[in-house]
Amino acid sequence: MTGRFARIETDHGDAETAVAVAQALAPDNTAEMETSVDGSTVVTTIDRESTGGLQSTLDDYVVNLQVAEQLTTTDGDTSTTTTNT
């Protein structure tokens, strides 16, 4: 690790969906990122030198994660509406 570190774990209900989400995320991973699957959970670690760099990468990752999740929905809903709770 170089300086700033984040670990993001998201559960996707089943292993097949988690693998699909991880595969959708992989092309956007930088050299400082690693994504793996543990059962139904996608685990991504990000290691950046600065807090600003980490924040930027996390922001991009969250957007990419939302898109990846939408691409794996089985109900055919292509809505980009999200609810923050």
CSV table of C-alpha atoms in Angstrom, one decimal:
chain,number,residue,atom,x,y,z
A,1,MET,CA,0.0,0.0,0.0
A,2,THR,CA,1.2,3.4,-0.9
A,3,GLY,CA,-0.8,5.8,1.3
A,4,ARG,CA,-4.6,5.9,1.1
A,5,PHE,CA,-6.6,2.6,1.0
A,6,ALA,CA,-10.2,1.7,0.6
A,7,ARG,CA,-12.0,-1.7,0.5
A,8,ILE,CA,-15.5,-1.8,-1.0
A,9,GLU,CA,-17.7,-4.9,-0.5
A,10,THR,CA,-21.0,-5.2,-2.3
A,11,ASP,CA,-23.4,-8.2,-2.1
A,12,HIS,CA,-25.2,-9.1,-5.3
A,13,GLY,CA,-27.4,-11.9,-4.1
A,14,ASP,CA,-25.7,-14.8,-5.9
A,15,ALA,CA,-22.3,-15.8,-7.2
A,16,GLU,CA,-23.3,-15.6,-10.9
A,17,THR,CA,-24.4,-12.0,-10.6
A,18,ALA,CA,-21.3,-11.1,-8.6
A,19,VAL,CA,-19.1,-12.6,-11.3
A,20,ALA,CA,-20.9,-10.6,-14.0
A,21,VAL,CA,-20.6,-7.4,-12.0
A,22,ALA,CA,-16.9,-8.0,-11.4
A,23,GLN,CA,-16.3,-8.7,-15.1
A,24,ALA,CA,-18.1,-5.5,-16.0
A,25,LEU,CA,-16.0,-3.5,-13.6
A,26,ALA,CA,-12.6,-5.0,-14.6
A,27,PRO,CA,-12.0,-3.0,-17.8
A,28,ASP,CA,-12.2,0.3,-15.8
A,29,ASN,CA,-9.8,-0.8,-13.0
A,30,THR,CA,-6.6,1.1,-12.8
A,31,ALA,CA,-3.2,-0.4,-11.7
A,32,GLU,CA,-4.1,0.7,-8.2
A,33,MET,CA,-7.3,-1.4,-8.1
A,34,GLU,CA,-8.1,-5.0,-7.6
A,35,THR,CA,-11.5,-6.6,-7.9
A,36,SER,CA,-12.3,-10.2,-6.8
A,37,VAL,CA,-15.4,-12.3,-6.0
A,38,ASP,CA,-16.1,-14.1,-2.8
A,39,GLY,CA,-19.4,-16.0,-3.2
A,40,SER,CA,-22.1,-13.4,-3.9
A,41,THR,CA,-19.8,-10.5,-2.8
A,42,VAL,CA,-17.7,-8.3,-5.1
A,43,VAL,CA,-14.6,-7.0,-3.2
A,44,THR,CA,-12.6,-4.1,-4.6
A,45,THR,CA,-9.5,-2.6,-3.1
A,46,ILE,CA,-8.1,0.7,-4.1
A,47,ASP,CA,-4.7,2.0,-3.1
A,48,ARG,CA,-3.8,5.6,-4.0
A,49,GLU,CA,-1.0,8.0,-2.9
A,50,SER,CA,-3.3,10.9,-2.0
A,51,THR,CA,-6.7,11.4,-0.4
A,52,GLY,CA,-7.9,13.4,-3.4
A,53,GLY,CA,-6.8,10.6,-5.8
A,54,LEU,CA,-8.6,8.0,-3.6
A,55,GLN,CA,-11.8,10.1,-3.6
A,56,SER,CA,-11.7,10.6,-7.3
A,57,THR,CA,-11.2,6.8,-7.9
A,58,LEU,CA,-14.0,6.0,-5.5
A,59,ASP,CA,-16.4,8.4,-7.2
A,60,ASP,CA,-15.7,6.8,-10.5
A,61,TYR,CA,-15.9,3.3,-9.1
A,62,VAL,CA,-19.4,4.0,-7.6
A,63,VAL,CA,-20.7,5.2,-10.9
A,64,ASN,CA,-19.2,2.2,-12.7
A,65,LEU,CA,-20.7,-0.2,-10.1
A,66,GLN,CA,-24.2,1.3,-10.6
A,67,VAL,CA,-23.9,0.7,-14.3
A,68,ALA,CA,-22.6,-2.8,-13.9
A,69,GLU,CA,-25.5,-3.6,-11.5
A,70,GLN,CA,-28.0,-2.3,-14.0
A,71,LEU,CA,-26.5,-4.4,-16.7
A,72,THR,CA,-27.0,-7.5,-14.7
A,73,THR,CA,-30.6,-7.0,-13.7
A,74,THR,CA,-32.9,-9.8,-14.8
A,75,ASP,CA,-36.1,-7.9,-14.8
A,76,GLY,CA,-35.2,-5.9,-17.9
A,77,ASP,CA,-35.4,-2.6,-16.2
A,78,THR,CA,-32.9,-0.2,-17.7
A,79,SER,CA,-33.8,2.7,-15.4
A,80,THR,CA,-30.9,4.8,-14.0
A,81,THR,CA,-33.0,5.9,-11.0
A,82,THR,CA,-31.4,5.2,-7.7
A,83,THR,CA,-32.7,5.7,-4.2
A,84,ASN,CA,-30.3,6.9,-1.5
A,85,THR,CA,-31.3,5.9,2.0
